[in-house]
């Protein structure tokens, strides 16, 4: 994270205000975001729908 970059500083501040942190490493594969990224890698962005995000958050399989 570059403390001289206003966008990085703003992201860090926003994360702190929400009780989180800004990570630079990829998400865990079993996390909702990790599962969505794996789906996109296999099927492409055009196959992704809002229902896929709901399924990922609920822990359901992401079907094409």
PDB file of C-alpha atoms in Angstrom:
ATOM      1  CA  UNK A   1       0.000   0.000   0.000  1.00  0.00           C
ATOM      2  CA  UNK A   2       1.372   3.377  -1.010  1.00  0.00           C
ATOM      3  CA  UNK A   3       0.783   5.953   1.737  1.00  0.00           C
ATOM      4  CA  UNK A   4       1.515   8.728  -0.808  1.00  0.00           C
ATOM      5  CA  UNK A   5      -1.379   7.623  -3.041  1.00  0.00           C
ATOM      6  CA  UNK A   6      -4.639   9.361  -2.030  1.00  0.00           C
ATOM      7  CA  UNK A   7      -6.727   6.433  -3.309  1.00  0.00           C
ATOM      8  CA  UNK A   8      -4.820   3.908  -1.169  1.00  0.00           C
ATOM      9  CA  UNK A   9      -5.065   6.164   1.879  1.00  0.00           C
ATOM     10  CA  UNK A  10      -8.807   6.639   1.304  1.00  0.00           C
ATOM     11  CA  UNK A  11      -9.350   2.893   0.927  1.00  0.00           C
ATOM     12  CA  UNK A  12      -7.434   2.219   4.128  1.00  0.00           C
ATOM     13  CA  UNK A  13      -9.406   4.895   6.004  1.00  0.00           C
ATOM     14  CA  UNK A  14     -12.721   3.547   4.731  1.00  0.00           C
ATOM     15  CA  UNK A  15     -11.791   0.015   5.746  1.00  0.00           C
ATOM     16  CA  UNK A  16     -10.805   1.195   9.225  1.00  0.00           C
ATOM     17  CA  UNK A  17     -14.111   3.039   9.636  1.00  0.00           C
ATOM     18  CA  UNK A  18     -15.994  -0.147   8.692  1.00  0.00           C
ATOM     19  CA  UNK A  19     -13.862  -2.317  10.974  1.00  0.00           C
ATOM     20  CA  UNK A  20     -11.957  -4.081   8.201  1.00  0.00           C
ATOM     21  CA  UNK A  21      -8.614  -4.044   6.481  1.00  0.00           C
ATOM     22  CA  UNK A  22      -7.440  -3.711   2.900  1.00  0.00           C
ATOM     23  CA  UNK A  23      -5.712  -6.877   1.713  1.00  0.00           C
ATOM     24  CA  UNK A  24      -3.392  -7.158  -1.247  1.00  0.00           C
ATOM     25  CA  UNK A  25      -3.364 -10.954  -1.446  1.00  0.00           C
ATOM     26  CA  UNK A  26      -6.026 -12.935  -3.321  1.00  0.00           C
ATOM     27  CA  UNK A  27      -9.099 -14.042  -1.359  1.00  0.00           C
ATOM     28  CA  UNK A  28      -9.273 -17.526   0.154  1.00  0.00           C
ATOM     29  CA  UNK A  29     -10.633 -20.026  -2.403  1.00  0.00           C
ATOM     30  CA  UNK A  30     -13.429 -21.084  -0.047  1.00  0.00           C
ATOM     31  CA  UNK A  31     -14.595 -17.502   0.582  1.00  0.00           C
ATOM     32  CA  UNK A  32     -17.582 -16.126  -1.362  1.00  0.00           C
ATOM     33  CA  UNK A  33     -15.324 -13.811  -3.391  1.00  0.00           C
ATOM     34  CA  UNK A  34     -12.829 -16.605  -4.043  1.00  0.00           C
ATOM     35  CA  UNK A  35     -15.624 -18.847  -5.303  1.00  0.00           C
ATOM     36  CA  UNK A  36     -16.960 -16.116  -7.610  1.00  0.00           C
ATOM     37  CA  UNK A  37     -13.474 -15.463  -9.018  1.00  0.00           C
ATOM     38  CA  UNK A  38     -12.984 -19.199  -9.667  1.00  0.00           C
ATOM     39  CA  UNK A  39     -16.359 -19.293 -11.455  1.00  0.00           C
ATOM     40  CA  UNK A  40     -15.410 -16.323 -13.634  1.00  0.00           C
ATOM     41  CA  UNK A  41     -12.056 -17.910 -14.456  1.00  0.00           C
ATOM     42  CA  UNK A  42     -13.796 -21.091 -15.644  1.00  0.00           C
ATOM     43  CA  UNK A  43     -16.920 -19.701 -17.354  1.00  0.00           C
ATOM     44  CA  UNK A  44     -16.105 -16.043 -18.080  1.00  0.00           C
ATOM     45  CA  UNK A  45     -17.589 -12.784 -16.840  1.00  0.00           C
ATOM     46  CA  UNK A  46     -20.586 -12.977 -19.176  1.00  0.00           C
ATOM     47  CA  UNK A  47     -21.869 -16.084 -17.364  1.00  0.00           C
ATOM     48  CA  UNK A  48     -21.951 -14.282 -14.004  1.00  0.00           C
ATOM     49  CA  UNK A  49     -25.351 -13.095 -12.733  1.00  0.00           C
ATOM     50  CA  UNK A  50     -26.562 -11.480  -9.492  1.00  0.00           C
ATOM     51  CA  UNK A  51     -27.879 -14.904  -8.440  1.00  0.00           C
ATOM     52  CA  UNK A  52     -24.296 -16.199  -8.423  1.00  0.00           C
ATOM     53  CA  UNK A  53     -23.364 -13.624  -5.773  1.00  0.00           C
ATOM     54  CA  UNK A  54     -26.374 -14.642  -3.665  1.00  0.00           C
ATOM     55  CA  UNK A  55     -25.411 -18.310  -4.011  1.00  0.00           C
ATOM     56  CA  UNK A  56     -21.781 -17.600  -3.087  1.00  0.00           C
ATOM     57  CA  UNK A  57     -22.806 -15.704   0.055  1.00  0.00           C
ATOM     58  CA  UNK A  58     -25.223 -18.489   1.018  1.00  0.00           C
ATOM     59  CA  UNK A  59     -22.610 -21.200   0.431  1.00  0.00           C
ATOM     60  CA  UNK A  60     -24.579 -22.820  -2.405  1.00  0.00           C
ATOM     61  CA  UNK A  61     -22.833 -24.148  -5.534  1.00  0.00           C
ATOM     62  CA  UNK A  62     -22.316 -21.722  -8.410  1.00  0.00           C
ATOM     63  CA  UNK A  63     -23.961 -23.271 -11.437  1.00  0.00           C
ATOM     64  CA  UNK A  64     -23.302 -22.074 -15.007  1.00  0.00           C
TER      65      UNK A  64
END
